[in-house]
Structure formats: C-alpha cells, structure tokens
Amino acid sequence: MSDLITLTLPDGSQRDVARGTTGADVAASIGPGLAKAALAAKLDGELVDLSRPIEADACLALVTARDEADALELARHDFAHVLAEAVQTLFPGTQITFGPSTDDGFYYDVAPPADRGAFTEDDLPAIEDAMRAIIRADKPLKREVWSRQALIERWQAAGESFKAEWAAALPDGEELSVYWSGADWMDMCKGPHLPSTGKLDPAAFKLTRVSGAYWRGDQNNAMLSRIYGTGWLNKKQLDAHLLRLEEAAKRDHRKLGREMDLFHLEEVAHGSVFWHPRGFVIYRELEAYMRRRLDPAGYSEVKTPQIMDARQWEQSGHWGKYRENMFVIPDEVPNTEDEGPVVSNDAQWMALKPMNCPAHVLIFRQGIKSYRDLPLRLAEMGCCHRNEPHGALHGIMRVRQFTQDDGHIFCREDQIVAEVQMFCDLLDTVYMDLGFDHYSIKLALRPEKRFGSDAMWDQAEAELRNAVIASGRATDEFGWEELPGEGAFYAPKLEFHLTDAIGRTWQCGTIQSDRVLPERLDATYVGEDGNRHRPVMLHRAILGTYERFIGILIEHHAGWFPVWLAPVQAVVATIVSDADDYAEQVAATLRKAGLRVETDLRNEKINLKVREHSLQKSPYMLVVGRREAEEGTVALRSLNGGQQSFMPLADAVAKLLAEATPPDLRG
C-alpha cells in the first residue's frame, strides 16, 4: 500500500499527500490565512473534524465561515456542548443527556442536582458568563473512540446515569466516540466539532428560555430541564435574529389568538383546539375557499370513518411503521363495575385514523374501475388524530387532532407528470390568493427504511422531478432542492415551503407518488388491454392542516387578516348617543350586503373605541355622529393604518364589499 494518497480540491486541482494527513495539514500547506479560517473539512461530501486523519484518496473541501450553512451547524453544535460544560461547572452534580443544534440555535437537556429544583430563566445570565469563559479559554476539542463497556463504566463512575443508559442502548457495532474539551470535560458525541472552543464568537449567542422535557421523550421517564439558546457566527447575525424574534413574539398566534378571542387550548383535551365563534369564521371561510378551488379542479369530496379495525392498518403498513403515533381503541364494551379492569385482554384493537389514505383506497376499490375513469381525484376535509408527545405540542401549530385539506389522485402511469404539474399550478394560485408570494420546492428522496424496490423508487422520484421541470419551477427562484433520505416510507414527495412576512419558512403543501399502498390494499383498474393494472396513488395537500395553516396565517398577517378572512370585517361606532339609531341602520345595511359587522354604541370616547378594536384587528371602523346621521354618510377609518375618509354610506358599502370578496370570486 502506497504511503501517498491523492486529494482532489474543489477547483479540480490535486495534491499527493502522506496517508494520515489531516484537513488542518492541508489548510496550513495552502497558507496561514486558510489555516486560521478553516473550521472543518468535507471528505467526499461528509463533514468531518479538521483533525480527522485522511486514509484514502478523496475529494476534500475546507469549510470556513463563508460556508455559512455548514459553519452554523458546527457552531450551534459546539454552543450546545459548551452550554452543558458551563452548567456542570456552575452546578456540580448536574447530569447531562442530549444537546443538538436546531434551525436557529441549540438546546441541552440536563438533570439538575438532587439538592436543587429545576433550572429557571434566572439561572441563564450566570450560565452565559460561564460559557463565555469556556470560549475565551480556547479549549481544544479532541475526539476519542471508546469501547462500550469502558464508556458505560466511565459514565457510571461519574454519576451520569442517563449517559450510561444511552451508551448501553446504542446499536451493536456502532462506533462510540467522545469529545474532550481541554483535558477536564468530555461528552459522548458523533461529531464533528470545531478545532477548539475559541473558534466560537463569545458575543454571538444568547440563552433564551428553559422548559421541561422528558428523558428520551417518554412521559413515563424523568423530567429534565431543557435550556434553549440561539447561536450564530457573529454578533451582527445574532442581533438580526433577536430583532426577528422580537417581531415573531408580537405575531405569536397563541398571544393573538387569545387577544382576538379566536380559540383556546386546555389540558382536558391535550392537543385539540377549542374554536371560538370568531376563530371558526376564519376556519369556515378558508374551508369554503378550498372547496371552491377543488370543485373546478375535478375533485370529488368524500367523507371516511374516524375509526378502523387494526387489521386494516396492518394491511396498509401503518400498524408496523406508525403505531407509536396512533391512538388505539379496544373494540369491546368497557367494564362499568368498580372492581376489575376497564377492558379485558381479549379485545380486538381499532385505531383512530392518523391519515385518510387507506380509506380512500377502500372507496376506489368499490366497483370496477376502467382506465377511462382515471384520473380519479378524491378530496376530504379529513379529521385525523396523531399521538404526539405532550412536550412536542405547540399552540395550534402542532396538535393531536387536526383536519387536513387532503386529497388522493388515482391515475395511470402515463398521467403522473401531468397530474403533478396541474397540482403545482393549483397550489401556486392558492398560495398567492392567501398572501404568500414566495415559496420553495424540495424533492424528498427515499429514506433508509422503506417499502418497495429501488427501481420503483427511481421511477417515482424521476416522475416528480420531471413534473416540476415541466412546470418551470425547478429553478433557484423556487428554491429547488433535492433532500436525500427525507421521503415517506412508502413514497418520495415534493414539499412546498412558504416564506412568511418576517422571512420564516413553513413546510405546508406536499404531493407524494405512491405505488406501495395500492399494491398492499389491492387496488386495481381494467386497462385498455382488458387486464388488471395497479393505479399510482398521488397523496396531496396544499394547506397541510387547517389548524397549523391558520396559525401561520395569524403570524404572517400579524392578526390583520385580509378583509375577506377577517372575523369581524367592520365595526360601526358612534361618537354621540344621538347617532345610535343611525349606527344600527348602517350595520343592518352592511349585514344585508353580506358583511360581518359589529356595533359599538358605548358612551366612551372614540379614541378608546379605536384602540380597543385595533387590538381585535378589525380592519375597518365606520364612525358616525349627528352630521353623518343627517347626511347619510360615514367616516370610514382603516384600523391598520389610520387613514380616514368621509363618504356616502353606499360608497362605503361598495368599497368594503370589494375587499370582502374572496380572491377567487373577484373579476
């Protein structure tokens, strides 16, 4: 074996170097500037430590802060470990567990010492100071591989029961690595990491909050303290992010939902939404809009059962692949006596549906289908239930009971590209109508655990890819990207990621090309040749779920819905009590025209009324007094801008009606 290996650099040039050379060695050989700037290396596309020995020919790229995505991932990962070290330095006896990076920062779950309670936000300033001290110490980060038994014994000796449990639970044959921070602190981690803590900017992070989290996400396990932070490459990035967070807090759908009296959540129904009258107006308007878009697009709406036998879920594959996320129900009459178990051990199992697709296949199977019947497009505003962990629930964005704008297209193979392209066109117009003028498209490719052959996946991925190309959207303008390993277990999928008013992205729409479920549930049609064939099943949604999408709409519009979606479209308010009768006449005229109207006849100053209804995000106020009553006019005031103009009532009605008309019904 030669002692030399060949490294190919991003510019195509090659270097013959000694076997065991590291990325740091290559950086130093190129120049001192790169040696100082290098943070990690990429070997054949895999991110590795700068100190990792290179043992074979490879393509090598050196990662610096200019490679922002990789650099941020490294920095946030390291901030998490520095957080854990700081907590253990300040609070001896604290046990550490996990600490991943997140989309905008990091967190670490820790178990407080037995002699103190859970960590609180009052502890964060001291922890931040300790973190900055560790960063300024510029402690080298060094990787070591340990045997399983030695690592378990080490954790047990240190009183780290959670780490010992995790080391014992990792799969046999998996390499167990640790990273040392200097010579006095270590954590179990796959890596990679920066060369030293000093590569982090001590002014580029902030700890943000503390919450509870169950060990390994199981509510039967110990409760830990989860400490969150946000981490960046420099202070400028941090300051910009904190400004976005401040704006996001103002737009928080939970806060606005409470202030606007739209909905509430409570523990008697974890993860389920109590829609109030105002909130349900938005829901119904959105649902009606979607029906008006689906009907002319050739969809037939259906309704399917909430509960189906476990044998059906076994046949579809969900019982084996998805059961931990399902609510299961014994199919028997419960015991009503005080003694004995509520249900026996002999009950057959049923489950609340976590998705609608198997039921739609059962509808397709009713009667004989011909190739002439395809494509068959089924839609359902389908209520589903998924057993999400309590700690993962978040307002109406992540819930246990939700309604999808679901749909399934059963088609022939020669129809797939055209159907996906038509769906992309429909989705585009819906997003534009709802105020989202920018979204990106991702193709999620086959995961490691999946049904079906490689040939089937090759074909399904190509069909989705070709449909996006045919639609003209496989471009940088649409953020086109392919995501290895992110597909569902039964199909690849296109994901549609909205960008909201403050730059955040939300994955909402999806379409998946599935050949597995029709085969598992024996769906067939009679082809032109007279033989039976399997249809391809396209799973698709535009909004995703109504609950989550309404939460996104609330935050995107900061509560100021477009007039057609606003729960209350106009408030008629009086300046003096003499105008009360006229105010009621104005309100009646608006209601007759089809507008959602309230009156405010209280004996209060108009500025107070303006302020209170502005908090309710009502888009317009029609102010009336004696003069308006005498002249048949109104003072029309925009509460989301303050402009006010005087006009005849008929003109005000026409203006409001124009804005209150849903976008699909205009012109």
mmCIF file of N, CA and C in Angstrom, residues 612-651:
data_model
loop_
_atom_site.group_PDB
_atom_site.id
_atom_site.type_symbol
_atom_site.label_atom_id
_atom_site.label_comp_id
_atom_site.label_asym_id
_atom_site.label_seq_id
_atom_site.Cartn_x
_atom_site.Cartn_y
_atom_site.Cartn_z
ATOM 1 N N GLU A 612 -59.355 49.846 21.207
ATOM 2 C CA GLU A 612 -59.823 48.505 21.566
ATOM 3 C C GLU A 612 -60.097 47.654 20.330
ATOM 4 N N HIS A 613 -60.698 48.215 19.310
ATOM 5 C CA HIS A 613 -61.000 47.425 18.110
ATOM 6 C C HIS A 613 -59.750 47.214 17.255
ATOM 7 N N SER A 614 -58.764 48.079 17.415
ATOM 8 C CA SER A 614 -57.475 47.832 16.767
ATOM 9 C C SER A 614 -56.815 46.598 17.368
ATOM 10 N N LEU A 615 -56.924 46.414 18.677
ATOM 11 C CA LEU A 615 -56.378 45.215 19.322
ATOM 12 C C LEU A 615 -57.101 43.959 18.839
ATOM 13 N N GLN A 616 -58.382 44.110 18.490
ATOM 14 C CA GLN A 616 -59.147 42.984 17.946
ATOM 15 C C GLN A 616 -58.857 42.753 16.466
ATOM 16 N N LYS A 617 -58.047 43.652 15.870
ATOM 17 C CA LYS A 617 -57.633 43.544 14.464
ATOM 18 C C LYS A 617 -58.816 43.615 13.498
ATOM 19 N N SER A 618 -59.856 44.331 13.861
ATOM 20 C CA SER A 618 -60.937 44.574 12.905
ATOM 21 C C SER A 618 -60.417 45.547 11.845
ATOM 22 N N PRO A 619 -60.530 45.227 10.565
ATOM 23 C CA PRO A 619 -59.860 46.063 9.553
ATOM 24 C C PRO A 619 -60.447 47.457 9.395
ATOM 25 N N TYR A 620 -61.774 47.607 9.581
ATOM 26 C CA TYR A 620 -62.374 48.919 9.343
ATOM 27 C C TYR A 620 -63.324 49.306 10.482
ATOM 28 N N MET A 621 -63.390 50.629 10.714
ATOM 29 C CA MET A 621 -64.383 51.195 11.609
ATOM 30 C C MET A 621 -65.151 52.271 10.840
ATOM 31 N N LEU A 622 -66.460 52.222 10.936
ATOM 32 C CA LEU A 622 -67.304 53.271 10.361
ATOM 33 C C LEU A 622 -67.783 54.143 11.516
ATOM 34 N N VAL A 623 -67.282 55.359 11.581
ATOM 35 C CA VAL A 623 -67.579 56.275 12.679
ATOM 36 C C VAL A 623 -68.756 57.171 12.258
ATOM 37 N N VAL A 624 -69.765 57.264 13.147
ATOM 38 C CA VAL A 624 -70.942 58.079 12.821
ATOM 39 C C VAL A 624 -71.296 58.990 14.004
ATOM 40 N N GLY A 625 -71.745 60.183 13.649
ATOM 41 C CA GLY A 625 -72.229 61.150 14.634
ATOM 42 C C GLY A 625 -73.475 61.824 14.095
ATOM 43 N N ARG A 626 -73.803 62.993 14.658
ATOM 44 C CA ARG A 626 -75.029 63.676 14.236
ATOM 45 C C ARG A 626 -74.971 64.058 12.761
ATOM 46 N N ARG A 627 -73.823 64.614 12.338
ATOM 47 C CA ARG A 627 -73.728 65.083 10.958
ATOM 48 C C ARG A 627 -73.878 63.919 9.975
ATOM 49 N N GLU A 628 -73.213 62.805 10.274
ATOM 50 C CA GLU A 628 -73.302 61.630 9.392
ATOM 51 C C GLU A 628 -74.739 61.115 9.330
ATOM 52 N N ALA A 629 -75.412 61.150 10.497
ATOM 53 C CA ALA A 629 -76.810 60.679 10.520
ATOM 54 C C ALA A 629 -77.695 61.562 9.648
ATOM 55 N N GLU A 630 -77.444 62.884 9.697
ATOM 56 C CA GLU A 630 -78.254 63.820 8.921
ATOM 57 C C GLU A 630 -77.975 63.687 7.428
ATOM 58 N N GLU A 631 -76.678 63.407 7.063
ATOM 59 C CA GLU A 631 -76.279 63.413 5.655
ATOM 60 C C GLU A 631 -76.279 62.025 5.024
ATOM 61 N N GLY A 632 -76.464 60.966 5.833
ATOM 62 C CA GLY A 632 -76.403 59.602 5.293
ATOM 63 C C GLY A 632 -75.002 59.204 4.881
ATOM 64 N N THR A 633 -74.009 59.705 5.627
ATOM 65 C CA THR A 633 -72.606 59.418 5.319
ATOM 66 C C THR A 633 -71.965 58.660 6.481
ATOM 67 N N VAL A 634 -70.698 58.281 6.280
ATOM 68 C CA VAL A 634 -69.900 57.662 7.346
ATOM 69 C C VAL A 634 -68.467 58.167 7.223
ATOM 70 N N ALA A 635 -67.769 58.102 8.334
ATOM 71 C CA ALA A 635 -66.324 58.325 8.304
ATOM 72 C C ALA A 635 -65.677 56.938 8.338
ATOM 73 N N LEU A 636 -65.124 56.504 7.191
ATOM 74 C CA LEU A 636 -64.548 55.159 7.075
ATOM 75 C C LEU A 636 -63.075 55.216 7.466
ATOM 76 N N ARG A 637 -62.739 54.477 8.511
ATOM 77 C CA ARG A 637 -61.368 54.539 9.048
ATOM 78 C C ARG A 637 -60.728 53.156 8.980
ATOM 79 N N SER A 638 -59.543 53.083 8.392
ATOM 80 C CA SER A 638 -58.761 51.846 8.407
ATOM 81 C C SER A 638 -58.055 51.739 9.754
ATOM 82 N N LEU A 639 -58.322 50.655 10.482
ATOM 83 C CA LEU A 639 -57.688 50.490 11.791
ATOM 84 C C LEU A 639 -56.278 49.931 11.682
ATOM 85 N N ASN A 640 -55.866 49.518 10.491
ATOM 86 C CA ASN A 640 -54.497 49.039 10.279
ATOM 87 C C ASN A 640 -53.721 50.046 9.451
ATOM 88 N N GLY A 641 -53.889 51.291 9.760
ATOM 89 C CA GLY A 641 -53.174 52.319 9.023
ATOM 90 C C GLY A 641 -53.598 53.711 9.415
ATOM 91 N N GLY A 642 -54.825 53.842 9.921
ATOM 92 C CA GLY A 642 -55.259 55.124 10.463
ATOM 93 C C GLY A 642 -55.863 56.071 9.467
ATOM 94 N N GLN A 643 -55.855 55.715 8.146
ATOM 95 C CA GLN A 643 -56.451 56.629 7.175
ATOM 96 C C GLN A 643 -57.966 56.689 7.373
ATOM 97 N N GLN A 644 -58.484 57.896 7.237
ATOM 98 C CA GLN A 644 -59.929 58.087 7.407
ATOM 99 C C GLN A 644 -60.444 58.959 6.278
ATOM 100 N N SER A 645 -61.610 58.578 5.728
ATOM 101 C CA SER A 645 -62.211 59.390 4.671
ATOM 102 C C SER A 645 -63.724 59.388 4.850
ATOM 103 N N PHE A 646 -64.346 60.516 4.460
ATOM 104 C CA PHE A 646 -65.798 60.676 4.591
ATOM 105 C C PHE A 646 -66.443 60.355 3.243
ATOM 106 N N MET A 647 -67.517 59.592 3.283
ATOM 107 C CA MET A 647 -68.160 59.197 2.028
ATOM 108 C C MET A 647 -69.598 58.801 2.301
ATOM 109 N N PRO A 648 -70.435 58.784 1.253
ATOM 110 C CA PRO A 648 -71.798 58.274 1.409
ATOM 111 C C PRO A 648 -71.763 56.804 1.834
ATOM 112 N N LEU A 649 -72.793 56.402 2.552
ATOM 113 C CA LEU A 649 -72.836 55.024 3.032
ATOM 114 C C LEU A 649 -72.749 54.037 1.877
ATOM 115 N N ALA A 650 -73.419 54.329 0.752
ATOM 116 C CA ALA A 650 -73.410 53.395 -0.380
ATOM 117 C C ALA A 650 -71.990 53.176 -0.900
ATOM 118 N N ASP A 651 -71.176 54.250 -0.911
ATOM 119 C CA ASP A 651 -69.787 54.113 -1.377
ATOM 120 C C ASP A 651 -68.967 53.266 -0.398
#
